[in-house]
Short mmCIF file of C-alpha atoms in Angstrom, two decimals:
data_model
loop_
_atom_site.label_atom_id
_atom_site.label_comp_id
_atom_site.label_asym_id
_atom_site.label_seq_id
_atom_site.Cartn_x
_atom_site.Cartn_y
_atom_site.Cartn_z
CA UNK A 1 2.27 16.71 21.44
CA UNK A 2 -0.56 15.29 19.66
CA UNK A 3 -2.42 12.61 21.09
CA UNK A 4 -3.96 9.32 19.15
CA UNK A 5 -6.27 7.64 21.09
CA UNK A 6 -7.34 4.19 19.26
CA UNK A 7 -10.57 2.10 19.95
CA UNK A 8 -10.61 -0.54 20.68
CA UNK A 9 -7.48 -1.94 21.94
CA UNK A 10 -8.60 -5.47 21.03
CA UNK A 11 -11.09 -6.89 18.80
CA UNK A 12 -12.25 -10.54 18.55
CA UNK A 13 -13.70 -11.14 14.94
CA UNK A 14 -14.23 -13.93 12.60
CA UNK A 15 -13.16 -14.65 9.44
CA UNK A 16 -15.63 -12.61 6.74
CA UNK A 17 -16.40 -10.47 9.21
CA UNK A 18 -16.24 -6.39 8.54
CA UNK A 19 -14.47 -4.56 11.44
CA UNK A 20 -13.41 -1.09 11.98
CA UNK A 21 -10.91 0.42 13.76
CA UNK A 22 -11.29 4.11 15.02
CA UNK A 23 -8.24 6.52 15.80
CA UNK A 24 -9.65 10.16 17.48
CA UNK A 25 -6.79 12.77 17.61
CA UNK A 26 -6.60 15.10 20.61
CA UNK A 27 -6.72 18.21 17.81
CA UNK A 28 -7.45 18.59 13.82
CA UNK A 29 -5.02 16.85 11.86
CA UNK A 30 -5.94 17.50 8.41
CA UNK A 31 -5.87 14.21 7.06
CA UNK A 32 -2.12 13.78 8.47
CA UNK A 33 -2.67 10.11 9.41
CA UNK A 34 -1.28 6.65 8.38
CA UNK A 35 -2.13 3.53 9.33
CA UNK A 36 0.58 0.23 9.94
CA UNK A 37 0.24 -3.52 10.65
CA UNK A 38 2.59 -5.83 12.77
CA UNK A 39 2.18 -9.04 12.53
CA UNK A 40 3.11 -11.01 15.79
CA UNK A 41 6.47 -11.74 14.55
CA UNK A 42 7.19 -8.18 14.68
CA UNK A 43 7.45 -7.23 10.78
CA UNK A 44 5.37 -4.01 10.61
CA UNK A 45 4.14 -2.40 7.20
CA UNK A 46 2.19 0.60 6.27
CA UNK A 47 -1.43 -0.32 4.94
CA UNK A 48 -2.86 3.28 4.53
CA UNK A 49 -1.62 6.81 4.19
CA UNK A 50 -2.91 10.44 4.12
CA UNK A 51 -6.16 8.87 5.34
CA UNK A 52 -7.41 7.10 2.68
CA UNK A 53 -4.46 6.04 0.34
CA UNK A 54 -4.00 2.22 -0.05
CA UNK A 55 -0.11 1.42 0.07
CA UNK A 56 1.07 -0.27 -2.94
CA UNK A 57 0.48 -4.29 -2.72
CA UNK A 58 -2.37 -3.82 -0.03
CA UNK A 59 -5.58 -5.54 -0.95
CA UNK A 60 -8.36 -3.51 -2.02
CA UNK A 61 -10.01 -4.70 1.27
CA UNK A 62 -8.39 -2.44 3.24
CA UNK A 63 -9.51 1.73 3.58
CA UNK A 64 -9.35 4.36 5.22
CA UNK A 65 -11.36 7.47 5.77
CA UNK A 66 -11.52 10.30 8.12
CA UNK A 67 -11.33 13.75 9.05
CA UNK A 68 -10.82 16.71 11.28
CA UNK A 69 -10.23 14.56 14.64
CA UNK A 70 -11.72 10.93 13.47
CA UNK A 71 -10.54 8.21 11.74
CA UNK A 72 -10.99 5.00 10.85
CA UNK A 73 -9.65 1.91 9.52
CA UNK A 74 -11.84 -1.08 7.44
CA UNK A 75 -11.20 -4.30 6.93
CA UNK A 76 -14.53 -5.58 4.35
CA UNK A 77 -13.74 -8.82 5.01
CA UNK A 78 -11.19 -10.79 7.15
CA UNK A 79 -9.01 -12.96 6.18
CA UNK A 80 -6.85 -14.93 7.93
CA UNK A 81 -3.90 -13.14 7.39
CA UNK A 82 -5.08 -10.17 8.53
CA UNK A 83 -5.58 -10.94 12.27
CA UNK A 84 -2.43 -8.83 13.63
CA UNK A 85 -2.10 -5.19 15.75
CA UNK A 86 -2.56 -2.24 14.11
CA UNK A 87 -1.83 1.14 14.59
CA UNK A 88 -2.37 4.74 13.02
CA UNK A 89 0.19 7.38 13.44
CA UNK A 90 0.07 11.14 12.70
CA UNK A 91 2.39 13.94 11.21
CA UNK A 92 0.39 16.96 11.56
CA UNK A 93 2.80 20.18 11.55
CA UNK A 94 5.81 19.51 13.40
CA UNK A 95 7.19 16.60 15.20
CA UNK A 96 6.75 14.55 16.87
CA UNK A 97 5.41 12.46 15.33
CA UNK A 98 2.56 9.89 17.43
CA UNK A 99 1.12 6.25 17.06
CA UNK A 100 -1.78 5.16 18.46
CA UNK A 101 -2.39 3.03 21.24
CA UNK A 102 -2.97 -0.09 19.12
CA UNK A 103 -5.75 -2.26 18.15
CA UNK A 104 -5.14 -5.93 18.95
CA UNK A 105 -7.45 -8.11 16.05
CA UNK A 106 -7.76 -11.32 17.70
CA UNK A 107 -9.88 -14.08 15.74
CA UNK A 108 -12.88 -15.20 17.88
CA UNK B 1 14.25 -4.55 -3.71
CA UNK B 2 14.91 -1.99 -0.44
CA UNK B 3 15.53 -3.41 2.59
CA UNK B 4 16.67 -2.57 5.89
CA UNK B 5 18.98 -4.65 8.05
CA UNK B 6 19.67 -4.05 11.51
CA UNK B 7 22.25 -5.30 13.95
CA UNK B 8 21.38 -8.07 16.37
CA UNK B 9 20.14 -8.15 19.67
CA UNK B 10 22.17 -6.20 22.60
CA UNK B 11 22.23 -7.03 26.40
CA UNK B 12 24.27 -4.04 27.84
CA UNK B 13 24.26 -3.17 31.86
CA UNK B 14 22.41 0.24 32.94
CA UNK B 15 24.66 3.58 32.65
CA UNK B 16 26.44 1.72 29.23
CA UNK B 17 25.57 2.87 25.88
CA UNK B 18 24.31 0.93 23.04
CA UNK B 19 25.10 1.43 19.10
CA UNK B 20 22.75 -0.25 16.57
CA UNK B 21 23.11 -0.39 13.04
CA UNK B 22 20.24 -0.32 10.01
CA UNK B 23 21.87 -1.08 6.57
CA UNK B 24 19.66 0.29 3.84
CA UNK B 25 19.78 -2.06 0.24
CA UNK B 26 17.71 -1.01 -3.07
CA UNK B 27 17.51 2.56 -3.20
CA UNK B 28 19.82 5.38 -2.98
CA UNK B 29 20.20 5.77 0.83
CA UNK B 30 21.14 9.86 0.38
CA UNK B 31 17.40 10.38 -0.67
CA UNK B 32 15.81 9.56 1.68
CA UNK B 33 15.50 10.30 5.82
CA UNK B 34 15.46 7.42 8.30
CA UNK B 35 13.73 7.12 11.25
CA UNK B 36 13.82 5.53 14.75
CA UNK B 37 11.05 4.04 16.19
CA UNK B 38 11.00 2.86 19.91
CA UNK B 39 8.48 -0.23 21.16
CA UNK B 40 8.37 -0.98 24.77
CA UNK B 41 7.33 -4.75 25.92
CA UNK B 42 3.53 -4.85 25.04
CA UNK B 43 3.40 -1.73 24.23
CA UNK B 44 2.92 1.10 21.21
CA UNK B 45 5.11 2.82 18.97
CA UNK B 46 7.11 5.93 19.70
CA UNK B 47 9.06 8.05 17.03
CA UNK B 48 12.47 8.58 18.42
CA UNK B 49 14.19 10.75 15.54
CA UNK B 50 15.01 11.15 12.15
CA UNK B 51 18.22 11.80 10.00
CA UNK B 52 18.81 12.79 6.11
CA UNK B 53 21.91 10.82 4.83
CA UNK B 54 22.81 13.36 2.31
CA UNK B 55 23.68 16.23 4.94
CA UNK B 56 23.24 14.70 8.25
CA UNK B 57 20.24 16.91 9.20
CA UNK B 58 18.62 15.09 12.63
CA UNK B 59 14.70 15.73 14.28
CA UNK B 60 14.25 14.56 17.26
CA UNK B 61 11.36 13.82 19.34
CA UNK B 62 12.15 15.89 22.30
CA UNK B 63 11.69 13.20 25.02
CA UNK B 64 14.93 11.29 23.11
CA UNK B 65 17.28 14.47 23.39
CA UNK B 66 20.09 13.65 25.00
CA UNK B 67 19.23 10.22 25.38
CA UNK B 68 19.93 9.07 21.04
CA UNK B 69 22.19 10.11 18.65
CA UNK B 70 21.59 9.22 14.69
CA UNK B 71 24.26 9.54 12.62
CA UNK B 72 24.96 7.77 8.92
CA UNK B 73 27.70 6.12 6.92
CA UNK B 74 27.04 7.26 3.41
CA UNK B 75 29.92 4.92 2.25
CA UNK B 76 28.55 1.68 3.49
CA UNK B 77 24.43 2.99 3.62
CA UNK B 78 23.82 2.42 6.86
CA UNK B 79 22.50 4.26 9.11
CA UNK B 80 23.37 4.14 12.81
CA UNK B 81 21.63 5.02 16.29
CA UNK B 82 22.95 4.99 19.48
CA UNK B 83 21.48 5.12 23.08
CA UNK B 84 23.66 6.59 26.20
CA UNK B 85 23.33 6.44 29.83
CA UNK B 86 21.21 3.61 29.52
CA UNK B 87 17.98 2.61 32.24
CA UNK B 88 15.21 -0.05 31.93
CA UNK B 89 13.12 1.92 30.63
CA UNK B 90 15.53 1.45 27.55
CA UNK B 91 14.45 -1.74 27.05
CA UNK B 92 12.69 -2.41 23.91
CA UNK B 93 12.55 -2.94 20.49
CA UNK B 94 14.00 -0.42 17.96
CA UNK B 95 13.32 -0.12 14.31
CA UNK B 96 14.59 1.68 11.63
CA UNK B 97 12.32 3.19 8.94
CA UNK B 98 12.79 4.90 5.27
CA UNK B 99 10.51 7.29 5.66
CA UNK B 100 8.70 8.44 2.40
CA UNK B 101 8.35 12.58 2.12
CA UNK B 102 6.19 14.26 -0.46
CA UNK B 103 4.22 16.62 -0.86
CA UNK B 104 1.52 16.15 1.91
CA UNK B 105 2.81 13.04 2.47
CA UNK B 106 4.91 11.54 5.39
CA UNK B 107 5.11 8.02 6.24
CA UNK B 108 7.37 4.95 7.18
CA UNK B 109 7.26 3.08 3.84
CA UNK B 110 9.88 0.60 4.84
CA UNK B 111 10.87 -1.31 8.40
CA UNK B 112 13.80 -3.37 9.75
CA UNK B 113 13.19 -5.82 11.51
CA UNK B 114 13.92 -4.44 14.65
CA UNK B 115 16.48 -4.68 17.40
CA UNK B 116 15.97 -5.84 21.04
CA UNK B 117 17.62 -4.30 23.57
CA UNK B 118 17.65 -5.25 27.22
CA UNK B 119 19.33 -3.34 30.32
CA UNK B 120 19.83 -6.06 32.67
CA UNK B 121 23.05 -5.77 35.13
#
């Protein structure tokens, strides 16, 4: 199985503030990666897929890039709604299909 | 609009089995696969399986063999998944997904709002 190893696994940040979240995969995945949001009530959405592709009704401040192994997740500027876990997932090839640890952003 | 509506929360003593529901709304259920997606307590996701509505057609994630079965009511669009010989290690939070399939695409456009189930004698 593929491995997704996210960093980090909790963020403080302010409001404004431009984070990033990374997401390494333990081989290639050729752009095979989504990312998700769950808010702390549980309600989870995709933000992001094939890398880079914003999800209809995401803001524009939210992108994605990446390839090969790396990827990352940007936020340009938080806002308040934003502060929730995150996740990126894979779907290289064959299943199964794997999430990533996690990335808790907190507001500091 | 789609949405997915699962069953309620389930306490159920280890060794029972557990059957959840997801009840898809706003799209033609047949086109598209749903998938299961496990979340222990403070922890991440994990894709349990997948089934097409229109012929039944299952992926699984080979830990979840033998331990999930997915099958669908076409009739009443909703798709069902249930857990057998059940440990704590069952206990978590289980969502349904549509999952949206295109060409190089693959990803879980749509989430119920999970299920909690708890194996507690």
């Amino acid at each position: 199985d593929i491995q997704m190893t996210q960093t980090p696994s909790s963020m403080p940040a302010s409001l404004g503030e431009r984070v990033t979240i990374s997401c390494r995969a333990s081989q290639g995945i050729s752009n095979y990666l989504n990312w998700y949001q769950q808010k702390p009530d549980g309600t989870i959405k995709p933000l992001i897929y094939y890398t880079s592709n914003l999800q209809s009704g995401v803001p524009s401040r939210f992108s994605g890039s990446g390839s090969g192994t790396d990827y990352s997740l940007t936020i340009s500027s938080l806002e308040p709604e934003d502060f929730a876990m995150y996740y990126c997932q894979q779907y290289d090839s064959s299943p199964p299909w794997t999430f990533g640890g996690g990335t808790k952003l907190e507001l500091k | 609009q789609v949405k997915l509506l699962q069953s309620g929360a389930a306490l159920v003593k280890p060794g029972a089995s557990v059957k959840m529901s997801c009840k898809a709304s706003g799209y033609t259920f047949t086109d598209y696969w749903v998938s299961w997606v496990k979340q222990s307590h403070g922890k991440s996701l994990e894709w349990i399986g997948e089934i097409y509505p229109n012929s039944g057609a299952t992926n699984f994630n080979e830990k979840f063999k033998g331990k999930a079965t997915l099958t669908v009511d076409k009739s009443t669009s909703t798709a069902y998944m249930e857990l057998s010989r059940l440990t704590s290690e069952d206990s978590a939070i289980y969502y349904c997904t549509r999952v949206y399939y295109g060409l190089l695409l693959y990803y879980f456009d749509y989430w119920g709002q999970g299920v909690m189930v708890t194996v507690s004698s």
